[in-house]
Amino acid sequence: MKTFRMMTLAFAAVALISAPVMAGEWVSLFNGKNLDGWIQKNGTATYSVEDGTIVGVTSDGSPNSFLCTKKEYGDFELEFEVKVHNSLNSGVQIRSQTKETDKKDTFGRVNGPQVEIEASGNNGAEAGYIYGEATGRGWLTPQDQLVPHKKMKDGEWNKFRVVANGPHIQTWINGEMVADLTDEAIYETHPKGFIGLQVHGIKKGDGPFDVAWRNIRIKTID
């Protein structure tokens, strides 16, 4: 009996050690009706709610614009659907922050990791790879891994999945993995922050172009 009890305790200890990391419940970041819980930082692009989607439209001559969650997140799993104009580059910021600049920005410059959104076009593109928005580093995804692909369906809704757990960031588009990045440096400077929907800046005379998001949800990783 004593031996059996010791074996039972040993198995319980192993099970406890090997138990998966528990995650929180899925939480919708967009209620489909209004932009409660969000705030715009940088740029003059417009964001509105149309037919249960968030629609961002470029503004002539505006720099990058970001619609950001008021809440910050550290380790999480994020899912969203996006449809972008073929001529517009976009992205979703994760664990992002603002920093003061010499310009009169109300919030400061948005900076941090960005999941790229870009139409595939004829030759493929870098959708799903990780860029360092205003970090001074450019692409966080290594250059030898920036292989153009056509996982984005141009002119259609595309489902993105992002898992950020410590310095490890992974992305999927329409169920296919795109990025598998471990970056200790960016995690040290950006361990948590807001989620931001980017409308990329355009030159005067271009556009207007639009990008839309829907079914945006997140669950934290404990």
Coordinates of C-alpha atoms in Angstrom, one line a residue:
M1 CA 0.0 0.0 0.0
K2 CA 2.8 2.4 0.9
T3 CA 4.6 1.7 -2.4
F4 CA 1.3 2.2 -4.4
R5 CA 0.7 5.5 -2.6
M6 CA 4.2 6.7 -3.3
M7 CA 3.8 5.8 -7.0
T8 CA 0.5 7.7 -7.1
L9 CA 2.1 10.8 -5.6
A10 CA 5.0 10.5 -8.1
F11 CA 2.6 10.3 -11.1
A12 CA 0.7 13.3 -9.8
A13 CA 3.9 15.3 -9.5
V14 CA 4.9 14.5 -13.0
A15 CA 1.4 15.3 -14.3
L16 CA 1.6 18.7 -12.5
I17 CA 5.0 19.5 -14.0
S18 CA 4.0 18.5 -17.5
A19 CA 0.5 20.1 -17.4
P20 CA -0.1 22.6 -20.3
V21 CA 0.0 26.3 -19.7
M22 CA -3.5 27.4 -19.0
A23 CA -5.0 30.2 -21.1
G24 CA -7.9 32.6 -20.3
E25 CA -11.2 32.6 -22.1
W26 CA -11.6 34.2 -25.5
V27 CA -12.6 37.9 -25.3
S28 CA -13.9 39.9 -28.2
L29 CA -11.9 43.1 -28.7
F30 CA -14.6 44.5 -31.1
N31 CA -18.3 44.5 -30.3
G32 CA -19.4 44.9 -33.9
K33 CA -21.3 48.1 -33.1
N34 CA -18.9 50.9 -32.1
L35 CA -15.3 51.6 -31.2
D36 CA -15.6 51.3 -27.4
G37 CA -12.3 50.2 -25.9
W38 CA -10.3 51.6 -28.8
I39 CA -8.5 55.0 -29.3
Q40 CA -6.7 56.4 -32.4
K41 CA -3.1 57.3 -32.1
N42 CA -1.1 59.0 -34.9
G43 CA -2.2 59.9 -38.4
T44 CA -5.4 61.2 -39.8
A45 CA -6.9 58.1 -41.4
T46 CA -10.5 57.5 -40.5
Y47 CA -11.9 54.5 -38.6
S48 CA -15.6 53.6 -38.6
V49 CA -17.9 50.7 -38.0
E50 CA -19.6 49.4 -41.1
D51 CA -21.8 46.2 -41.2
G52 CA -20.1 44.8 -38.2
T53 CA -16.5 45.5 -39.3
I54 CA -13.9 48.2 -38.5
V55 CA -13.1 50.0 -41.7
G56 CA -9.9 52.1 -41.9
V57 CA -9.6 54.6 -44.8
T58 CA -6.5 56.4 -45.8
S59 CA -6.2 60.2 -45.6
D60 CA -4.3 62.1 -48.2
G61 CA -0.7 62.7 -47.1
S62 CA -1.2 61.2 -43.7
P63 CA 1.5 59.3 -41.9
N64 CA 0.8 55.9 -40.4
S65 CA -2.4 55.8 -38.3
F66 CA -3.3 53.3 -35.6
L67 CA -6.5 52.4 -33.8
C68 CA -5.3 51.0 -30.5
T69 CA -6.9 49.0 -27.7
K70 CA -7.0 50.9 -24.4
K71 CA -6.0 47.8 -22.6
E72 CA -2.5 46.3 -22.7
Y73 CA -1.6 42.6 -23.3
G74 CA 1.5 40.5 -22.6
D75 CA 1.3 36.9 -23.5
F76 CA -1.7 36.0 -25.6
E77 CA -3.3 34.3 -28.6
L78 CA -4.9 36.7 -31.0
E79 CA -7.2 36.0 -34.0
F80 CA -8.8 38.4 -36.5
E81 CA -10.0 38.5 -40.1
V82 CA -8.8 41.2 -42.4
K83 CA -9.5 42.4 -46.0
V84 CA -7.2 45.0 -47.5
H85 CA -7.1 47.0 -50.7
N86 CA -4.6 45.5 -53.1
S87 CA -2.7 48.9 -53.2
L88 CA -2.5 49.3 -49.5
N89 CA 0.1 48.1 -47.0
S90 CA -1.3 47.5 -43.5
G91 CA -0.6 45.6 -40.2
V92 CA -1.6 44.8 -36.7
Q93 CA 0.6 46.1 -33.8
I94 CA 1.2 43.8 -30.9
R95 CA 2.7 44.6 -27.5
S96 CA 3.1 48.2 -28.7
Q97 CA 3.8 51.5 -27.0
T98 CA 4.1 55.2 -27.7
K99 CA 7.2 57.3 -27.3
E100 CA 7.7 61.1 -27.2
T101 CA 9.0 62.7 -30.4
D102 CA 9.9 66.3 -31.3
K103 CA 6.5 66.5 -33.1
K104 CA 3.3 67.6 -31.4
D105 CA 1.7 64.1 -31.3
T106 CA -0.9 63.8 -28.6
F107 CA 0.1 60.3 -27.7
G108 CA 3.7 60.0 -29.1
R109 CA 4.9 57.7 -31.9
V110 CA 3.4 54.2 -31.9
N111 CA 6.2 51.6 -31.9
G112 CA 6.6 47.9 -31.4
P113 CA 6.2 44.5 -33.2
Q114 CA 3.8 44.6 -36.2
V115 CA 2.3 41.6 -38.0
E116 CA 2.4 42.6 -41.7
I117 CA -0.7 42.7 -43.8
E118 CA -0.2 42.9 -47.6
A119 CA -1.9 41.6 -50.7
S120 CA -0.1 38.9 -52.5
G121 CA -0.1 40.4 -55.9
N122 CA 1.5 38.6 -58.8
N123 CA 4.8 37.8 -57.0
G124 CA 3.7 37.1 -53.5
A125 CA 4.4 39.4 -50.5
E126 CA 5.5 39.5 -46.8
A127 CA 2.1 39.2 -45.1
G128 CA 2.4 37.6 -41.7
Y129 CA 6.0 38.4 -41.1
I130 CA 7.0 40.6 -38.1
Y131 CA 8.2 44.2 -38.6
G132 CA 9.6 46.5 -35.9
E133 CA 7.4 49.6 -36.3
A134 CA 9.4 52.7 -35.4
T135 CA 11.9 50.5 -33.4
G136 CA 14.9 51.4 -35.6
R137 CA 15.3 47.7 -36.5
G138 CA 13.2 47.3 -39.6
W139 CA 12.2 43.7 -40.1
L140 CA 12.3 41.6 -37.0
T141 CA 11.9 38.5 -39.1
P142 CA 15.4 37.6 -40.3
Q143 CA 16.1 38.5 -44.0
D144 CA 16.7 34.9 -45.0
Q145 CA 13.2 34.1 -43.8
L146 CA 11.4 36.9 -45.6
V147 CA 10.3 34.7 -48.5
P148 CA 7.4 36.2 -50.5
H149 CA 4.3 34.0 -50.5
K150 CA 0.7 33.9 -51.6
K151 CA -1.1 32.8 -48.4
M152 CA -3.1 36.0 -48.5
K153 CA -6.2 35.8 -50.8
D154 CA -6.4 39.1 -52.5
G155 CA -9.7 41.0 -52.3
E156 CA -11.1 38.4 -49.8
W157 CA -11.3 38.0 -46.0
N158 CA -8.2 36.3 -44.5
K159 CA -7.9 34.8 -41.1
F160 CA -4.8 35.6 -39.0
R161 CA -3.7 33.9 -35.8
V162 CA -0.9 35.3 -33.7
V163 CA 0.6 33.6 -30.6
A164 CA 3.0 35.8 -28.5
N165 CA 4.4 33.9 -25.6
G166 CA 7.5 35.4 -24.0
P167 CA 10.1 36.2 -26.7
H168 CA 8.4 33.7 -29.1
I169 CA 6.0 35.1 -31.7
Q170 CA 4.2 32.9 -34.2
T171 CA 1.8 33.7 -37.0
W172 CA -0.6 31.9 -39.3
I173 CA -2.6 33.0 -42.3
N174 CA -5.7 31.0 -43.3
G175 CA -4.3 28.1 -41.2
E176 CA -0.8 28.1 -42.7
M177 CA 2.1 29.0 -40.5
V178 CA 4.1 32.0 -41.7
A179 CA 6.4 33.3 -39.0
D180 CA 8.1 31.5 -36.1
L181 CA 10.3 34.2 -34.4
T182 CA 12.2 34.2 -31.2
D183 CA 13.5 37.7 -30.4
E184 CA 14.8 38.3 -26.9
A185 CA 15.7 41.9 -27.6
I186 CA 12.2 43.0 -28.7
Y187 CA 10.7 41.1 -25.8
E188 CA 13.0 43.0 -23.4
T189 CA 11.8 46.4 -24.7
H190 CA 8.2 45.4 -25.5
P191 CA 7.0 42.6 -23.1
K192 CA 3.5 44.0 -23.2
G193 CA 1.5 46.7 -24.8
F194 CA -1.6 47.5 -26.8
I195 CA -3.0 45.9 -30.0
G196 CA -3.1 48.4 -32.9
L197 CA -4.9 48.4 -36.3
Q198 CA -2.7 50.2 -38.8
V199 CA -3.8 52.2 -41.8
H200 CA -0.5 52.9 -43.6
G201 CA 0.4 56.4 -44.7
I202 CA 0.1 57.3 -48.4
K203 CA 1.4 60.0 -50.6
K204 CA -0.7 63.0 -51.6
G205 CA -2.8 62.2 -54.6
D206 CA -2.9 58.4 -53.9
G207 CA -6.0 56.6 -52.7
P208 CA -8.3 56.5 -50.9
F209 CA -7.6 52.9 -50.0
D210 CA -9.3 50.9 -47.3
V211 CA -8.7 48.0 -44.9
A212 CA -11.3 46.2 -42.8
W213 CA -11.2 44.0 -39.7
R214 CA -13.7 41.7 -38.1
N215 CA -14.0 38.9 -35.5
I216 CA -11.1 40.3 -33.4
R217 CA -10.6 38.2 -30.3
I218 CA -7.9 37.5 -27.8
K219 CA -7.2 35.2 -24.9
T220 CA -4.3 35.6 -22.5
I221 CA -1.7 33.0 -21.7
D222 CA -1.0 32.5 -18.0

